[in-house]
Each structure stands twice: as C-alpha cells, then as structure tokens.
Amino acid sequence: MSELVPEPRQKPVVPMKPTGINTNLLGYIGIDTIIEQMRKKTMKTGFDFNIMVVGQSGLGKSTLVNTLFKSQVSRKSSGWNREEKIPKTVEIKAIGHVIEEGGVKMKLTVIDTPGFGDQINNENCWEPIEKYINEQYEKFLKEEVNIARKKRIPDTRVHCCLYFISPTGHSLRPLDLEFMKHLSKVVNIIPVIAKADTMTLEEKTEFKQRVRKELEVNGIEFYPQKEFDEDLEDKTENDKIRESMPFAVVGSDKEYQVNGKRVLGRKTPWGIIEVENLTHCEFALLRDFVIRTHLQDLKEVTHNIHYETYRAKRLNDNGGLPPMTVETEENHESNL
Amino acid sequence: LRNLSLSGHVGFDSLPDQLVNKSTSQGFCFNILCVGETGIGKSTLMDTLFNTKFESEPATHNEPGVRLKARSYELQESNVRLKLTIVDTVGFGDQINKDDSYKPIVEYIDAQFEAYLQEELKIKRSLFNYHDTRIHACLYFIAPTGHSLKSLDLVTMKKLDSKVNIIPIIAKADTIAKNELHKFKSKIMSELVSNGVQIYQFPTDEETVAEINATMSVHLPFAVVGSTEEVKIGNKMAKARQYPWGVVQVENENHCDFVKLREMLIRVNMEDLREQTHTRHYELYRRCKLEEMGFKDTDPDSKPFSLQETYEAKRNEFLGELQKKEDEMRQMFVMRVKEKEAELKEAEKDLHEKFDHLKRTHQEEKKKVEDKKKELEEELNNFQKKKAAAQLLQSQAQQAGSQQTKKDKDKKNFFFM
C-alpha cells in the first residue's frame, strides 16, 4: 500500500459546487464529505440508549435520572409507607421514551431495579439483574444469528449501569462490593455517590479516595476500564475522569431563583444547593461524561466487548456455530 | 412508547459527532471494482477521480482469461483517512470466447462476502477493526460505440446486479458527439430496463440529498473522460485532453459528466454505497449461503427454528457420518493388517522351508565330504601300507642282494684263500 497525500494545487478552472467545505485545493477529491454523509445517516436512524440504575430505595435514583434527562423519565416512588409492600425479590422495570434534541432522536430506556438491597437477607440479590442483562444479550444474539435478519436489530442491551453508593462517609458496604464484582464483567458500571449534599468537601474527597482504593483492591474495573484505552490520548483523558470518579451527585427537578437565574436545586434552611454548580456537586461532570462525551463509547464497549464476550462464551458452550465448508475435516475443526 | 419533551438542554445532540469521531479515528474503507475492456480507460479514470497516479502498467491484450487485480491505497484528506482498494478486471473482453468472462468477477465478489461471513461467524471475532474488502461500488465501463450495449455487457451486468452496486458509465465519451450521446444514453437505459438489470439507485429518501440525487439520476449513465495531463486553458492549468481540433476539459460539465460522477460517487453517496453493500447485497449473500447449507429460520410448521437447534441436529448428523467413516476406515485397516499378516506368514513359512532345505543339502554335502574323506584316508592308509610293504621288500631285496654279494664275496674270498 502506498501512502498518497494530495498536494495542494491552484484553484480549478471550473468552480466546484459550494459545499461549505474547503474548495480551494485543486487536489480536493471530497473524501472528507463522508463524515457529513455519516452524520446525516445516523441522525435519520436515531439512537438507542439503555441505562440501568441500581441502588437501595431512597437514594435518589429516579430523581437523578430525571435530572440527567431533564424530563419525567421515571416515576418516583413517593416515599413508601409501611403499608406498601417491599418487593420480595429484585424487580426489573424497563420504561422506554423517545426524546429529541437538535434533530437527534434518542430512544431512551431506563431500567429500574426496585427492591435491590432492601431485604433483610440480601444474598444473591444481584442475580435477577445479571439474568436480565444476559437475557438482553441473548435476545440480540438470537436476532443476529437469524438467516433473514432485520435491517436494524433492536438494541435492548444495557449500555450503562449507574450504581448508587450510600454516602456513609466510611467505605463501601459488602453488598456494594459483591454487586460490582459480579457485574463489572458483564456491563459498564459507573459508581455514583448519591445524596452528596450530606458530606462536606473534605469528607467527600476522603470518601472518594477510600472508595477508589477499595474498588482497586477488590479488582473491580468500573467504566472507563483501563484495559480498553485505545491510545495515549484516550488514556490521559480517561485517567483524568477515573481520578474524579465516583462522582458525588445531587439530583433535583425543582427550580429556584439564584442570582437572578433559574437553576435546578435543593432548598435548605442553610442555602440552596445548585445541582449544576461544579463547586456544589459533580452532577455536571457526570452528565457531560455520560451524555456529551462518552455515550457512543458506552454503547461501543457494550457491543464490541461485553456482548462479544457473552457471545463467545455462549457459542463455545454450544460447540460453536456451523462451519462454512463441511467437506474437509480440518476446516470443521478450526471453526469449532 | 411515549414522546417526552425536554425542559432544558441535555446534550445528546452531540451523539452523531461522537459516532463520527470514533469512525474517523478508525478510518474508512472503500472498495471500487472497475469492469471494462482492456484499454477503455479504467486506470486513467481512477487516477483522475482520486487526483493521484496509482502506479500501474497498462495490461496487454493477450491475457488467456479474466483475472482480477486488487490494489490498496491509503488516502488522507483533512482528518479523514480512507483505505481505498481498486480492483481491476485484467483481460476482460479480450478473449475470443467470452462465455466465462463474468465468472472470475462473480467469484471475487463472493469471496469477499465469504471472508466477512466467516469472520462474523467466528466465536472469537473482531468485527470492529475488520478490514472490509467487500466491493462497495462497481463502475461498469461501456464502450462508446454509439449504438447500444454489447451482449457481453448485458450478461455481465445481469450476473452482477444482485451482488454489487452497479454504476454504468460511458467511457472515452469524447469520441461521441453531443446529439449521438443523448440517443446512446437513452438506448442504454432502456436496454437495461428491458433486460431487468438493477443498477444502483441514488437514494432519494433524505431531503438534503434527494434533490441532487434526483437531478443527477437523469444523466445516467455518466459519460466520462479521464485525463491526468494538464493543459493550459486561459491562464490556468486544468486536466484535459488536447486534440488538434480543441481541448476536452475533464471538469467542464459541458464537455463530459466527470464532475457529476465524482459528486455522486464520492461526495454525496459514498456512505450510502457502503451501507447498501452491507445491508442488501451482503445480507442476501449470507441468507443464500446459510439456506444452501440447510439452515432455516422456520421449520415446515412455520415455528421459529433456532439456528442452534438446527446446528445441533446437523452437527450430530455430521458427527455420525464421521463416526461411520471412522469405523469403515478402521475395519478396512484391520482387514488390510490381517492380509498383510497372512502374506508375511506365508513368506516366513517359505523362508523356513528354504532354510530347512538348505540345511539338508548342507548336511548331505557334509556327509559326502566325510565319506570322500574317509575314502581318501583309506586310500592313503593303503598306500602307506603298500609303500611300507614295498620298502620292506626293497630292503629285504637289498639285504638279500648284499647277502648274496657277501656270499659271492665270501665265495670269492674262499677261493682266493
């Protein structure tokens, strides 16, 4: 393969159609218009995004999701009273919405897990969640393996799992460690410290450090995983993010007047906690991270790595997919 | 599914950019197949389209058959890296008997689909950094006869239209006059339609490109002229062909449709060509291939079959066959061994017999020799005896003689006394 780079030459005799891109090079072919073509196509087809929230009741999961997507995405459980039954096992509730912004359509599915960590005996309460995640992979695999496939396979796989950590200020609970240990291998886990307004700044930094240390000691890799950093640029960017995780967040869907502006916040006798103020809490960091910069990457890691791992395991258990040539034995062996 | 309204700026409108950035860093693949007779201007057109000189010597006209030559290049424009592969049909249209000319082309296209399918079916696969070699666009070069399509063209295009996006172009369009060109184009299009050849349709479903695609489709097939030489026109240099009677400018839309081709192929529809190849042509190939192997999505009762079940059944069947073959082979082997053993035993017996025989003969000989030896000894003994006897006689005779002489002597002596 030879490396060919077009040299800049003079303007052409016949002016090219104005496409808004640099038209001054005679050597201009137009290859970079593929970016624009791709954009248009993806905008037309739209995106799927499935986010799961896991944490004990009352940690503010629904509020946070509503704040993230600036709409009533999940119905809040209105503070349970003793008559309301706590679900005996962990339930999985997936609710889908279609949201649109700037011409981009997104089918957002929020998967709630009421009942997680609420019983007295919480052994194996992550199992229904793991089962759900694997079921979505299975569904996708079945579609992919069909002879006549759909043009676009509906993607219900969980792209991101927000795990809510209780702001005890000490360290992670055994339940937290167990859950993350089991699930960090099948899904992208983003740990968040919930209700961060109960901690002062020093308590926050200490707590975060301790949590990070504990996760490292237990071998739990949360998203963005170190092993998937592709190049130096990714690594430096992701290192910065990893240093500030888990994000200490505060959620709110009520607006208050602060300094003449309307902001989302929580009103307390001692002041108003602004959700989007970086000095108050790290919600803005979480939002930018998950939505504005790494949303596509979350989907890709899920598709290219977690799904492929599941698929490989599944096919290996079943002896592999059919070999393409059944004539030679050697070929058969190599494909199994 | 309900539509939600957002009360503020969330920020996921950067999603297309995130997606595009990822793809840009990986680079894009684009593969063009050029089908046309030798000398019709395929290499020149590629050079003109991509503004570079892809080094290649022109092919000769005496190739024994059609073969495909693929070459890959890496081009870069601003921050977009393109892995371009140009596949040429060498020797197309040169043979006397062109019955099988289309076959190598179809085989090549199928081979690329096959390679992708194999990768997709692997257990440990890496699709996201797979170098896609499937043909995204096929430029079919029509000779500028001015009359109609050649039968070779029709046959080849018919074979290729379900496998690849065909874009027919009229090559060396500067040999046709303007009015003839219009008639030629309509003739070609009507022939394609009447023969049911499906050429690539520029997509008209998206508002931004629908208009331009619709206007361009009217000019199909594009009549192109290629040139890498530059001629001074006015006070600027432009790609053109210089004739004694004038200069044909490649990028002048009044002279030829090169600019239209470049717009359509690269600047407007490159992504769509890639997508069509993947979602239509590749899926069709995959479906046919899997069905050929006996896999179905639904069994005769139209209940959905899982590929796994079918596979299990097939696998067991196959394993059973393998087992049978193995048994057969084993049996044959055992039989052969027995035969060989028998043979060897026979040989051994023969050998033993021979040995015995030899031993006997040896014994006999030995005996004979012994006998002879005895005889000889006897003779010797006899001889010795005879000799001894003879000697005795001799000595006796001598003694008697000497006695006689003595007697005689004595007698003599007596007389003398």
Tab-separated table of N, CA, C and O in Angstrom, chain A residues 16 32 38 43 59 73 100 133 136 140 160 206 245 252 254 259 263 276 317:
chain	number	residue	atom	x	y	z
A	16	MET	N	-16.065	24.552	-8.295
A	16	MET	CA	-16.866	23.426	-7.831
A	16	MET	C	-18.101	23.939	-7.100
A	16	MET	O	-18.140	25.071	-6.660
A	32	ASP	N	-13.531	13.724	2.526
A	32	ASP	CA	-13.956	14.062	3.884
A	32	ASP	C	-15.437	14.374	3.985
A	32	ASP	O	-15.958	14.583	5.066
A	38	MET	N	-22.179	10.446	6.904
A	38	MET	CA	-22.429	9.544	8.022
A	38	MET	C	-23.324	10.201	9.063
A	38	MET	O	-24.233	9.584	9.606
A	43	MET	N	-28.294	10.481	12.041
A	43	MET	CA	-29.364	11.314	12.591
A	43	MET	C	-30.713	10.803	12.153
A	43	MET	O	-31.687	10.858	12.885
A	59	LEU	N	-32.292	6.376	47.651
A	59	LEU	CA	-31.004	7.002	47.384
A	59	LEU	C	-31.095	8.083	46.318
A	59	LEU	O	-30.104	8.716	46.006
A	73	VAL	N	-38.589	11.096	33.401
A	73	VAL	CA	-38.320	9.815	32.771
A	73	VAL	C	-38.804	8.666	33.637
A	73	VAL	O	-39.361	7.694	33.171
A	100	GLU	N	-36.058	13.956	21.809
A	100	GLU	CA	-35.411	14.525	20.630
A	100	GLU	C	-34.740	15.844	20.985
A	100	GLU	O	-35.285	16.638	21.762
A	133	ILE	N	-29.587	-8.747	32.289
A	133	ILE	CA	-28.575	-8.263	31.351
A	133	ILE	C	-28.241	-9.357	30.336
A	133	ILE	O	-28.160	-9.124	29.124
A	136	GLN	N	-30.832	-9.832	27.665
A	136	GLN	CA	-30.788	-8.877	26.558
A	136	GLN	C	-29.712	-9.268	25.549
A	136	GLN	O	-29.914	-9.152	24.333
A	140	PHE	N	-30.321	-10.292	21.538
A	140	PHE	CA	-29.571	-9.716	20.430
A	140	PHE	C	-28.873	-10.807	19.630
A	140	PHE	O	-28.855	-10.791	18.400
A	160	CYS	N	-25.254	1.053	30.143
A	160	CYS	CA	-24.599	1.711	31.262
A	160	CYS	C	-25.380	1.389	32.526
A	160	CYS	O	-26.611	1.387	32.522
A	206	GLU	N	-12.179	12.490	50.910
A	206	GLU	CA	-11.680	11.313	51.622
A	206	GLU	C	-12.473	10.073	51.251
A	206	GLU	O	-11.913	9.013	50.974
A	245	MET	N	-13.646	9.929	39.704
A	245	MET	CA	-14.793	9.067	39.996
A	245	MET	C	-14.610	8.450	41.357
A	245	MET	O	-13.479	8.281	41.789
A	252	SER	N	-32.099	16.924	41.387
A	252	SER	CA	-33.284	17.692	41.737
A	252	SER	C	-34.042	18.053	40.478
A	252	SER	O	-33.445	18.271	39.433
A	254	LYS	N	-36.538	20.490	40.837
A	254	LYS	CA	-37.227	21.735	41.171
A	254	LYS	C	-36.315	22.904	40.867
A	254	LYS	O	-35.105	22.828	41.051
A	259	ASN	N	-29.416	34.323	42.190
A	259	ASN	CA	-28.702	35.397	41.481
A	259	ASN	C	-29.398	35.780	40.195
A	259	ASN	O	-28.767	36.006	39.177
A	263	VAL	N	-32.290	28.056	38.475
A	263	VAL	CA	-31.437	26.865	38.427
A	263	VAL	C	-32.127	25.720	39.129
A	263	VAL	O	-32.965	25.928	40.015
A	276	GLU	N	-26.264	22.114	39.140
A	276	GLU	CA	-25.318	22.227	38.034
A	276	GLU	C	-24.097	23.067	38.359
A	276	GLU	O	-23.314	23.396	37.478
A	317	ASP	N	-19.998	-22.868	24.570
A	317	ASP	CA	-20.748	-23.864	25.323
A	317	ASP	C	-21.537	-24.754	24.403
A	317	ASP	O	-21.761	-25.924	24.682
